[in-house]
Tab-separated table of C-alpha atoms and ligand atoms in Angstrom:
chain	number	residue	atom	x	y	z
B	976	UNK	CA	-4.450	15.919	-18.848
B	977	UNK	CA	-7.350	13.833	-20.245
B	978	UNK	CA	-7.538	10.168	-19.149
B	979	UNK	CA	-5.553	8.488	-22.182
B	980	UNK	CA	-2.671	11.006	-22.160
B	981	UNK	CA	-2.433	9.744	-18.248
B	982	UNK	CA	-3.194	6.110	-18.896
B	983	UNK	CA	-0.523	6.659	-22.150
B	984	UNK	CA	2.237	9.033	-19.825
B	985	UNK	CA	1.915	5.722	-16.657
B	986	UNK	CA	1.582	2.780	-19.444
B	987	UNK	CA	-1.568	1.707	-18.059
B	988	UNK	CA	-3.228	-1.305	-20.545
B	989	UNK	CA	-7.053	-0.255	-19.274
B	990	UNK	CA	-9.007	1.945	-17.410
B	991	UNK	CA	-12.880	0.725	-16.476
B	992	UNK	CA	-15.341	2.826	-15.629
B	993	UNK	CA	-18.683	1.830	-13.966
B	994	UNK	CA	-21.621	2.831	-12.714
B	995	UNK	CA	-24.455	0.629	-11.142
B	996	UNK	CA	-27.854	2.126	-11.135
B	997	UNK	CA	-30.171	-0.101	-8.669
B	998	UNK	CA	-27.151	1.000	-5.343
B	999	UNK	CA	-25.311	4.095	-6.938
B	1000	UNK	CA	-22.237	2.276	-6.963
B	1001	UNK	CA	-19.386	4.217	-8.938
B	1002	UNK	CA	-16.393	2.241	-8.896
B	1003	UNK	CA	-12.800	2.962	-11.662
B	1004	UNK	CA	-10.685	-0.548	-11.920
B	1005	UNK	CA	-7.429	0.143	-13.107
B	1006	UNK	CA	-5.096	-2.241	-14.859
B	1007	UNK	CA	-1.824	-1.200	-15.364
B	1008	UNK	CA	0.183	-3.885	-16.390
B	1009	UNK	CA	-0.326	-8.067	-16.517
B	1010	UNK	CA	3.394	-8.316	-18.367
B	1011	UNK	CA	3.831	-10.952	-14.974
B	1012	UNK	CA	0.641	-12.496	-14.789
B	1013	UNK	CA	-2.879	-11.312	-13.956
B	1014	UNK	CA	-3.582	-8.507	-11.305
B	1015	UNK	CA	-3.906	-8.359	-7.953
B	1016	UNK	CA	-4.838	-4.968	-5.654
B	1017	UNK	CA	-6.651	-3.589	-3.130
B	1018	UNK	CA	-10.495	-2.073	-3.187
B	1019	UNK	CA	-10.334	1.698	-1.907
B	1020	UNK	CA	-13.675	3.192	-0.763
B	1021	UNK	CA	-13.107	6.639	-0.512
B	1022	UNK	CA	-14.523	10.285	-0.832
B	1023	UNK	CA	-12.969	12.079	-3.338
B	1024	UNK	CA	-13.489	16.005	-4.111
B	1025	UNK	CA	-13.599	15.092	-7.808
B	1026	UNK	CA	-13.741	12.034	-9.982
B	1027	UNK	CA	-10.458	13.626	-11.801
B	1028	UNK	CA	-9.028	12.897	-8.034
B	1029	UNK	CA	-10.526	9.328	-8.007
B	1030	UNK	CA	-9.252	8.455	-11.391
B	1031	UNK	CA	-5.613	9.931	-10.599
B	1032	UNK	CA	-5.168	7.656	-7.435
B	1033	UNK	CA	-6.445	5.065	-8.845
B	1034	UNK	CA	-3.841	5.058	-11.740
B	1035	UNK	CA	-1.061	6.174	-9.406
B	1036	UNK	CA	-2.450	2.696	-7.109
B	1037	UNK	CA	-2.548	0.619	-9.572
B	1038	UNK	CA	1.283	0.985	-11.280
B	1039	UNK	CA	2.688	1.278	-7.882
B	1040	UNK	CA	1.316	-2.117	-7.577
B	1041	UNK	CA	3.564	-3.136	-10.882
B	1042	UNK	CA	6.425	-2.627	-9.155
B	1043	UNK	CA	4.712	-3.995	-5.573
B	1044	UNK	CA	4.747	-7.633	-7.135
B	1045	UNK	CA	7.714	-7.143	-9.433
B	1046	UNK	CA	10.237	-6.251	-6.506
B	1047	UNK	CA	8.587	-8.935	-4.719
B	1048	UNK	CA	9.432	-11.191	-7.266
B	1049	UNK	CA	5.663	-12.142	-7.503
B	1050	UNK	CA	4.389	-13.197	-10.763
B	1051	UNK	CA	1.266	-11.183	-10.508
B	1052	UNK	CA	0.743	-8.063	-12.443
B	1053	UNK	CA	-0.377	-4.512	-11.492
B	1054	UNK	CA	-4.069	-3.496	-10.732
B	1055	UNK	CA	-6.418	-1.257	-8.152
B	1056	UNK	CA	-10.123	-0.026	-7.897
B	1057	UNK	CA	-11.495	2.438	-6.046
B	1058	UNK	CA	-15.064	2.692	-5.225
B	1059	UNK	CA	-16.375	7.312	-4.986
B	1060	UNK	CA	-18.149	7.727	-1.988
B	1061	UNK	CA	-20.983	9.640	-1.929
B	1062	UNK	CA	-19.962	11.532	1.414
B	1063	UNK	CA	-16.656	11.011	3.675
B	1064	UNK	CA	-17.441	8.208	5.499
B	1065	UNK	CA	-20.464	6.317	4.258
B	1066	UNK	CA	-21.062	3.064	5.490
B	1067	UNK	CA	-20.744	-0.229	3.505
B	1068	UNK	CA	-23.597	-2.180	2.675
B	1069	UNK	CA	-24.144	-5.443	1.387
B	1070	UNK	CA	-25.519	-4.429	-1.715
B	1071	UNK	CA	-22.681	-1.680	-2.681
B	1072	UNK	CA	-20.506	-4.717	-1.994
B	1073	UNK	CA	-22.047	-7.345	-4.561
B	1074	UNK	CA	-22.456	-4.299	-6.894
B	1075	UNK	CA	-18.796	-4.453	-6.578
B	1076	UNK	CA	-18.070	-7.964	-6.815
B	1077	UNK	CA	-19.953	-7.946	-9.971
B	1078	UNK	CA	-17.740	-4.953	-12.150
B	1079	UNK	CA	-14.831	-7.279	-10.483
B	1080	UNK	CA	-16.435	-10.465	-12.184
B	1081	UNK	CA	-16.254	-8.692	-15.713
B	1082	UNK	CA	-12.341	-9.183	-15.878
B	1083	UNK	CA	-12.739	-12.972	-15.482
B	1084	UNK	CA	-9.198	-12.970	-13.405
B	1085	UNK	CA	-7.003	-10.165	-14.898
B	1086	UNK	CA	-8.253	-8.080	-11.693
B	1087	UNK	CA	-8.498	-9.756	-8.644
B	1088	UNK	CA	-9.780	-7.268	-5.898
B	1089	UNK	CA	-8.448	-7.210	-2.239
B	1090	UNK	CA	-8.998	-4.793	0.890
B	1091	UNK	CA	-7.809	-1.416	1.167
B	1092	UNK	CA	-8.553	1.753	2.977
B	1093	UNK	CA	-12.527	2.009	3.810
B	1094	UNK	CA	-12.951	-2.539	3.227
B	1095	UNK	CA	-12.367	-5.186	5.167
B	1096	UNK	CA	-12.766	-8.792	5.196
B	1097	UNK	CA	-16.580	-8.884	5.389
B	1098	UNK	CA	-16.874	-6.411	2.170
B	1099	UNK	CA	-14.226	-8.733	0.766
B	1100	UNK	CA	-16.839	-11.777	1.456
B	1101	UNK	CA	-19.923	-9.790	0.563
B	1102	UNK	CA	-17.818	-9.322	-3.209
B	1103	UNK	CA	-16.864	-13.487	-3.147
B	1104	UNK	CA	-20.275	-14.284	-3.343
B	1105	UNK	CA	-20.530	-12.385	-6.373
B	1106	UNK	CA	-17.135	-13.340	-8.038
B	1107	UNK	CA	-14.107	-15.917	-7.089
B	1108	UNK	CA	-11.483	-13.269	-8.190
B	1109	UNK	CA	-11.122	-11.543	-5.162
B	1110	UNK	CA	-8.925	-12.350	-1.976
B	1111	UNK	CA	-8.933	-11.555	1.607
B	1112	UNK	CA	-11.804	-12.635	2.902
B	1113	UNK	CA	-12.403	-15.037	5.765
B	1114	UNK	CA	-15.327	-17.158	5.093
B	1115	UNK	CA	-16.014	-17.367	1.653
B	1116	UNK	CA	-12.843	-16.098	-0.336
B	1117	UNK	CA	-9.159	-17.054	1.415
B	1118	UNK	CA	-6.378	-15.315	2.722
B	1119	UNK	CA	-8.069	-12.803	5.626
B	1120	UNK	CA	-7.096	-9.783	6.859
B	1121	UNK	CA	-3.118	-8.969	4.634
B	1122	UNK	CA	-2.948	-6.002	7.196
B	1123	UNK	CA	-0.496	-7.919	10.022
B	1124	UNK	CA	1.400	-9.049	7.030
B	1125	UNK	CA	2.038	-5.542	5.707
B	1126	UNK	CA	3.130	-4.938	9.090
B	1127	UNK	CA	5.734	-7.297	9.782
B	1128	UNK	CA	7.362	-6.759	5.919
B	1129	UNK	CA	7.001	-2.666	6.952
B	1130	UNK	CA	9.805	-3.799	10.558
B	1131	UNK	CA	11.766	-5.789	8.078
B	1132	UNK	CA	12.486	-2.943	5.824
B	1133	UNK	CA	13.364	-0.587	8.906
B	1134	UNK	CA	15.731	-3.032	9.961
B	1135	UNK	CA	17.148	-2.925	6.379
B	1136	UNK	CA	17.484	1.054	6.961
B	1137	UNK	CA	18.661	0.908	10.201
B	1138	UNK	CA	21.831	-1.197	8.810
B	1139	UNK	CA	22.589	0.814	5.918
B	1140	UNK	CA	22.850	3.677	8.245
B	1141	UNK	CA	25.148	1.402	10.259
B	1142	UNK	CA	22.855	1.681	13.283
B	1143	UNK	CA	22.055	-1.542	15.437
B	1144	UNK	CA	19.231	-3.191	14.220
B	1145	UNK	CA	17.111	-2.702	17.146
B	1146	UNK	CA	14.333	-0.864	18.172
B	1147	UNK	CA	14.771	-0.720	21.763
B	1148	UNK	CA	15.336	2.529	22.993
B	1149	UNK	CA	13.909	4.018	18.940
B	1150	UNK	CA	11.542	6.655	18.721
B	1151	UNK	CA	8.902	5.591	15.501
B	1152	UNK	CA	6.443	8.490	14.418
B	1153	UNK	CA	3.119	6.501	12.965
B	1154	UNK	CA	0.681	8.709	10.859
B	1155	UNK	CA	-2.406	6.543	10.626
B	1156	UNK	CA	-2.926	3.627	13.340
B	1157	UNK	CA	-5.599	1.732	11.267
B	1158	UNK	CA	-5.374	-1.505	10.453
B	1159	UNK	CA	-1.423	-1.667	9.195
B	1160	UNK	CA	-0.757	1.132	11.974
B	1161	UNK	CA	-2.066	-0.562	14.566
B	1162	UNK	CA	-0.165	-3.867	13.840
B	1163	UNK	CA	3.039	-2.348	12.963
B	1164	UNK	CA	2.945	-0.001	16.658
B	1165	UNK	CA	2.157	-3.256	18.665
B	1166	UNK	CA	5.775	-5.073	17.135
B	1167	UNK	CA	7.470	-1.656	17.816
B	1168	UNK	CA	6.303	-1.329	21.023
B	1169	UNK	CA	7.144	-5.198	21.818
B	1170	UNK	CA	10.338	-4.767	20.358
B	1171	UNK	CA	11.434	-1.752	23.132
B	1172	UNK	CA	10.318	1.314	20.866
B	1173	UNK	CA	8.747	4.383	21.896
B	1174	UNK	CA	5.950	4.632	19.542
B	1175	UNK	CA	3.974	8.372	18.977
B	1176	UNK	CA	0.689	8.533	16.643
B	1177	UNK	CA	-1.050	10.581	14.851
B	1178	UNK	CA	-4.823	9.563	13.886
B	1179	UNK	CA	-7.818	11.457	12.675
B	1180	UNK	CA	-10.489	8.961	13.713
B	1181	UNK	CA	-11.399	9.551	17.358
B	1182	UNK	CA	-12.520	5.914	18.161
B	1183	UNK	CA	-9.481	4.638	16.251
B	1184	UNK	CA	-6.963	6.743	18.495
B	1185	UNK	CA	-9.323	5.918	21.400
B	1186	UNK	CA	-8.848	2.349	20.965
B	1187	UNK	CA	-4.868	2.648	20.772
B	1188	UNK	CA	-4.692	4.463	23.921
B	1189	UNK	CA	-6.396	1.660	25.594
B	1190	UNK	CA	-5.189	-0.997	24.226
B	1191	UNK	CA	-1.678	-0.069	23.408
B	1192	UNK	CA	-0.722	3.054	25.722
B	1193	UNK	CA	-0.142	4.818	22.697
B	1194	UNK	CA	1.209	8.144	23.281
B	1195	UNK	CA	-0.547	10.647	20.400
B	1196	UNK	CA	0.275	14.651	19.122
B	1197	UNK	CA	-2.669	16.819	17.848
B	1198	UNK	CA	-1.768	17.295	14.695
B	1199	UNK	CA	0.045	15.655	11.279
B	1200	UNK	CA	1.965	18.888	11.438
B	1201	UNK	CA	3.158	18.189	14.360
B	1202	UNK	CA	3.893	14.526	13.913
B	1203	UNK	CA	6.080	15.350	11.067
B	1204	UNK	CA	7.878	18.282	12.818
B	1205	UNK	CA	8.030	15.369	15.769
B	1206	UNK	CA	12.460	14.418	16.386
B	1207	UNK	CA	12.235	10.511	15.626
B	1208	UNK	CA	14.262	7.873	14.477
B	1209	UNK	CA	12.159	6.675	11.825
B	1210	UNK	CA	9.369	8.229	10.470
B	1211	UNK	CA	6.168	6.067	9.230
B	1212	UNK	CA	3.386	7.008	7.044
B	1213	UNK	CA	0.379	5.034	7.248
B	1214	UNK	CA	-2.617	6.719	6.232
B	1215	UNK	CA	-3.162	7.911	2.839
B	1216	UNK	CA	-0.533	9.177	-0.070
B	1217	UNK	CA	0.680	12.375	-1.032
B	1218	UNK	CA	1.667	13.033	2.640
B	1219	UNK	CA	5.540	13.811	1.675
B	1220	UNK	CA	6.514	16.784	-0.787
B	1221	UNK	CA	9.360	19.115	-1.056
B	1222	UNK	CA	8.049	21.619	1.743
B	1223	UNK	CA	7.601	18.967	4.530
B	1224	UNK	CA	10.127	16.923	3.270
B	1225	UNK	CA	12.759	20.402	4.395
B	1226	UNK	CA	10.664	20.206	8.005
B	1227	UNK	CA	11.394	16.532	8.564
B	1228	UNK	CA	13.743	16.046	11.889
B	1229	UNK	CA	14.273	11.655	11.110
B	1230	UNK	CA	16.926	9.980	9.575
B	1231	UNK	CA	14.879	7.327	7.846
B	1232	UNK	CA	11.017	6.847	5.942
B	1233	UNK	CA	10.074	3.811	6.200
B	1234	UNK	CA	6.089	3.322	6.256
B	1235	UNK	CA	3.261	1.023	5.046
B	1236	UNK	CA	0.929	3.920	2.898
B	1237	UNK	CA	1.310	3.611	-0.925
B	1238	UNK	CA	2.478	6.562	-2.435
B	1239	UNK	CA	3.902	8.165	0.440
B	1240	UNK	CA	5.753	11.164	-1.736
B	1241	UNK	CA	3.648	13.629	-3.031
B	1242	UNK	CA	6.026	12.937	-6.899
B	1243	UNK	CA	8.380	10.550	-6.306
B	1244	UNK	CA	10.719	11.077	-8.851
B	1245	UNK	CA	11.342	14.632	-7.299
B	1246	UNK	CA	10.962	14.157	-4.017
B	1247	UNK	CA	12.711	11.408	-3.295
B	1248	UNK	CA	15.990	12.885	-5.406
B	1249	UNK	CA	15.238	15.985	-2.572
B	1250	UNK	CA	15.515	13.595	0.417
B	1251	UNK	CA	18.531	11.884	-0.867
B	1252	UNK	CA	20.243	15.441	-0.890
B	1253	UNK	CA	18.964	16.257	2.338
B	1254	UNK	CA	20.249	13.105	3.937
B	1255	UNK	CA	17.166	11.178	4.816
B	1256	UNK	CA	16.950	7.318	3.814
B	1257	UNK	CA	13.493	6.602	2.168
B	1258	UNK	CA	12.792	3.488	1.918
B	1259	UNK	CA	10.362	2.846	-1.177
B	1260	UNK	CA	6.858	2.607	-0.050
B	1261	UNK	CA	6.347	-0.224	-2.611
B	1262	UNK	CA	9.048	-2.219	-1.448
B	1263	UNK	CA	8.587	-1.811	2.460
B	1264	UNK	CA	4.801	-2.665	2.283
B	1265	UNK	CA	4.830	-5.633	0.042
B	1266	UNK	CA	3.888	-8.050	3.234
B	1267	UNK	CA	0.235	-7.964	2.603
B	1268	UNK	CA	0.444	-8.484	-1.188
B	1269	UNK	CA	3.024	-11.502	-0.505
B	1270	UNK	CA	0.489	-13.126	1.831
B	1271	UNK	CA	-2.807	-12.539	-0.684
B	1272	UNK	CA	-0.858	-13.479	-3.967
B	1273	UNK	CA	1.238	-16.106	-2.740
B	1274	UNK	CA	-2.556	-17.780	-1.218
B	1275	UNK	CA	-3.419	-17.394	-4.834
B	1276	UNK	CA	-0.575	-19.062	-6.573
B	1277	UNK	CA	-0.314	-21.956	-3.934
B	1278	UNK	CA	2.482	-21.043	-2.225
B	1279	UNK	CA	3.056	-22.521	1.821
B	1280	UNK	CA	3.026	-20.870	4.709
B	1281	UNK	CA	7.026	-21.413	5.054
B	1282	UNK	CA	7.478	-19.999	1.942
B	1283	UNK	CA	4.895	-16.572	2.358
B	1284	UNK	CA	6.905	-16.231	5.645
B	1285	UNK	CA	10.151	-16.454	3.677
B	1286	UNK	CA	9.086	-13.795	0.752
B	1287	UNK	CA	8.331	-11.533	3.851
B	1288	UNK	CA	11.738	-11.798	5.837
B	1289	UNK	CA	13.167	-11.264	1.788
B	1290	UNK	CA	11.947	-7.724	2.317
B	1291	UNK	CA	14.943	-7.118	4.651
B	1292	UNK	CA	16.903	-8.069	1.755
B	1293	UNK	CA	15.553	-5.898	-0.813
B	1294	UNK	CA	15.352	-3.095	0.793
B	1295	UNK	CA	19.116	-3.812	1.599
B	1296	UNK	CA	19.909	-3.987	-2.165
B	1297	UNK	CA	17.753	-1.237	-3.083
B	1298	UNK	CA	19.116	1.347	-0.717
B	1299	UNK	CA	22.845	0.236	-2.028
B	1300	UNK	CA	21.903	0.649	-5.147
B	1301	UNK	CA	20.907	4.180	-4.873
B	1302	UNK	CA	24.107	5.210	-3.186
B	1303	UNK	CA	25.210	5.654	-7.352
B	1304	UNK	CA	21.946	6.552	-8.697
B	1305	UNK	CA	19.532	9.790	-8.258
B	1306	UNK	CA	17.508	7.866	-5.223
B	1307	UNK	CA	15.890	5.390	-3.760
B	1308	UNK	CA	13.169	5.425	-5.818
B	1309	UNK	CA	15.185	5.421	-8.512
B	1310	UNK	CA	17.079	2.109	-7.713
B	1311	UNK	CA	13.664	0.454	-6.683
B	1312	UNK	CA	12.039	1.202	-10.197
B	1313	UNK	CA	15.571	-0.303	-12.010
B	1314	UNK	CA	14.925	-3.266	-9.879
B	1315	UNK	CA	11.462	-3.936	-10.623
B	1316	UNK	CA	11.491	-2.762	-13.840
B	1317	UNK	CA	14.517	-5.612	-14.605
B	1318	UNK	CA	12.576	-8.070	-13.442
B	1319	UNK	CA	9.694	-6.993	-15.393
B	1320	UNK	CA	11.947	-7.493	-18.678
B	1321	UNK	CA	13.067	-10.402	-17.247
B	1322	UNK	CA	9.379	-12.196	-18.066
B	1323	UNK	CA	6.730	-14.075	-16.411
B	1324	UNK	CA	8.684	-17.477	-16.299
B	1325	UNK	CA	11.964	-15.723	-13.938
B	1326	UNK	CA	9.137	-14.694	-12.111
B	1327	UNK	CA	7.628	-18.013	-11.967
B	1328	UNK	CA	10.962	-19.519	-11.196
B	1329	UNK	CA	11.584	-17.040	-8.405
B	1330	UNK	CA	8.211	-17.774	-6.590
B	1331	UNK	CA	8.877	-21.416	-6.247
B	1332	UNK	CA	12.737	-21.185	-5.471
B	1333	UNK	CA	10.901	-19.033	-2.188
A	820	NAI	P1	-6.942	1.878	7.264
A	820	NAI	O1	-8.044	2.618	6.608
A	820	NAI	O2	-7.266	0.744	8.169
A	820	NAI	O3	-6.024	2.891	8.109
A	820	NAI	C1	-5.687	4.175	7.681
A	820	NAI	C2	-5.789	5.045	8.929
A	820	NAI	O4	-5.244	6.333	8.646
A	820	NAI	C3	-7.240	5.259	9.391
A	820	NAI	O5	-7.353	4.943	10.760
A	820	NAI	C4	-7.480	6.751	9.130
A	820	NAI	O6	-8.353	7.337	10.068
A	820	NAI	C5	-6.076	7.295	9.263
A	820	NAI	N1	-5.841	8.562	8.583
A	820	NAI	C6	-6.289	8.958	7.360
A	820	NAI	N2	-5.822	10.189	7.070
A	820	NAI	C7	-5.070	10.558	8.149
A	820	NAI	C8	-4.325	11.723	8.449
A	820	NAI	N3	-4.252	12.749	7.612
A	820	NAI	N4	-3.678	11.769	9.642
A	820	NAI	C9	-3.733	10.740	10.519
A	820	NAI	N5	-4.450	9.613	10.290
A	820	NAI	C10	-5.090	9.527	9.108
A	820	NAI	O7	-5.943	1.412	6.096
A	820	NAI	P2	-4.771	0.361	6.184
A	820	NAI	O8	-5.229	-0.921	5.623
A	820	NAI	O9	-4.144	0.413	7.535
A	820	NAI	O10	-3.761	0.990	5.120
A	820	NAI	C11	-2.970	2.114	5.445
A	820	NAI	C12	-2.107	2.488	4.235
A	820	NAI	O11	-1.275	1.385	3.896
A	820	NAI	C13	-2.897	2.824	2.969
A	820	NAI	O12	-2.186	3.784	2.233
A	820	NAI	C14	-2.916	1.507	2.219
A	820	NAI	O13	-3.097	1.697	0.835
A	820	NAI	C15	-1.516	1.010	2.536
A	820	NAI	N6	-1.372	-0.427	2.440
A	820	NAI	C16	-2.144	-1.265	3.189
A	820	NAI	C17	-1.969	-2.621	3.106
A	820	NAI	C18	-2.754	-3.556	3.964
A	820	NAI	O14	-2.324	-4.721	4.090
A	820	NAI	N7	-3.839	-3.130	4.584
A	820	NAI	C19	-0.986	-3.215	2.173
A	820	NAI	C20	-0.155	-2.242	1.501
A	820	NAI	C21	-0.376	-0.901	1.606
């Protein structure tokens, strides 16, 4: 499919591509919709074995984030870049950075970049000196590291999931399967293991695993086969997408999905009707994962403290409606896209209204 019958099948209002020639930088920013305001998403370094991969996760990114901020009730719209690595792995530099910050600057506020996998708060600052649209930072542009955020919204929904299935909602005594203990993984195995859980990881990145064994006691398997073949109560992807499709989705041995990577199933319109049937609860990645967006956007738009910590404990109640919702429709997917998508129609000033009612 060629890149306007994509941008045209998604709804996508613009697709930029760039390419700096002094640092090599070639970055995609994606802006799928600003029906709720101007755009707010992450920065994703990554290599990719073709640019038609780059430009499809970007787009995929970017209207998941649509319905990120519209379940949230945020009035913020949906956007995402992505940055094509030369080579798996290649270090940031300074200069890649304000390379970025500048393709950023040319949106003048419709696309306001944020971490993602591969940047952190220093690339984040590196960009802010470049352009004020841009959050996460923590010296020059606000709102640091959304990762613990992300985290904490990720418990709420499994405590949403837990009650639908009419289980206690506690986590003593659970078993939680993490794939990917970076920087949401990490955060979101330290609550589970404070809350009583038994915790098992998988990880790819030696010093990354390393670093959880030591400072968590976190118990890991060899393999993601073998994670996702592991018994558990709830099963957490937090790596990359694409992770869940039909095949694995007939291996899984958990009652519940409920994890912190954006697009988690492979095609979540089939997939998810496919765990429905098979009995497992998914809980919509864009609704459980919502934390870190909450704390970056509601920065931006002025919102307190009290009221960012409220928008985050409101993920329990989402995910509560959503998952009731899909008892009488095709799946939980399903229900989560109505949801957004009503508030969508609803307009910018519900949304506005929303934000401030906390
Ligand atoms: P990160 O890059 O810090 O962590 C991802 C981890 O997954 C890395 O340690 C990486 O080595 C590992 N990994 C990659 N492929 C793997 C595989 N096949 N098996 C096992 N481990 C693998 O990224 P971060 O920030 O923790 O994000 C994780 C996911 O959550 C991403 O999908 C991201 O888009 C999503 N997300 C992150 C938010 C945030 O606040 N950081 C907010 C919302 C979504």
């Amino acid at each position: 499919m060629n890149t306007f019958e994509q941008m045209t099948e998604r709804g996508h209002e613009r697709v930029c591509f760039h390419q700096d020639p002094e640092t090599g930088l070639r970055a995609i920013i994606a802006i799928h919709s600003t029906k709720l305001g101007n755009t707010l998403g992450g920065t994703r370094r990554w290599h990719y074995a073709t640019e038609a991969d780059a430009l499809y996760d970007v787009l995929r990114l970017s209207e998941g984030m649509t319905y990120k901020a519209a379940a949230a009730a945020l009035p913020m719209g949906g956007g995402k870049s992505v940055i094509l690595l030369p080579k798996p792995g290649h270090r940031t530099t300074e200069a890649e950075a304000l390379a970025m910050g500048r393709f950023v600057e040319t949106f003048h506020g419709a696309y306001i970049a944020a971490e993602d996998v591969g940047s952190d708060p220093q690339f984040i600052d590196w960009m802010a000196t470049q352009t004020k649209h841009v959050m996460g930072g923590e010296r020059i542009s606000t709102g640091g590291d959304p990762s613990p955020y992300t985290a904490r919204g990720t418990i709420n929904a499994m405590k949403a999931a837990l009650a639908h299935l009419g289980k206690p909602v506690d986590f003593s005594g659970l078993t939680v399967a993490i794939q990917g203990i970076g920087h949401v993984g990490f955060g979101l195995a330290q609550l589970l293991l404070e809350a009583g859980a038994k915790v098992i990881g998988a990880e790819i990145n030696d010093a990354t695993r390393q670093r959880a064994i030591v400072e968590l006691g976190l118990e890991f398997v060899d393999s993601d086969a073998a994670l996702f073949s592991t018994e558990c109560d709830i099963l957490a992807p937090c790596a990359l997408g694409g992770v869940i499709d039909a095949n694995r989705a007939r291996s899984l041995r958990c009652p519940i999905i409920a994890g912190a990577a954006n697009n988690i199933l492979d095609d979540p319109d089939e997939d998810a009707v496919i765990l429905k049937n098979l009995g497992i609860l998914y809980v919509p990645d864009f609704v459980s994962n919502a934390g870190g967006l909450i704390q970056l956007a509601g920065t931006h738009l002025g919102l307190t403290e009290a009221q960012i910590d409220q928008k985050i404990a409101d993920i329990e109640v989402t995910t509560a409606q959503v998952l009731q919702d899909a008892e009488s429709m095709p799946s939980t997917h399903a229900a989560a896209v109505a949801l957004a998508d009503q508030r969508i129609a609803a307009g910018p000033h519900a949304a506005q209204e929303q934000v401030h009612a906390g």
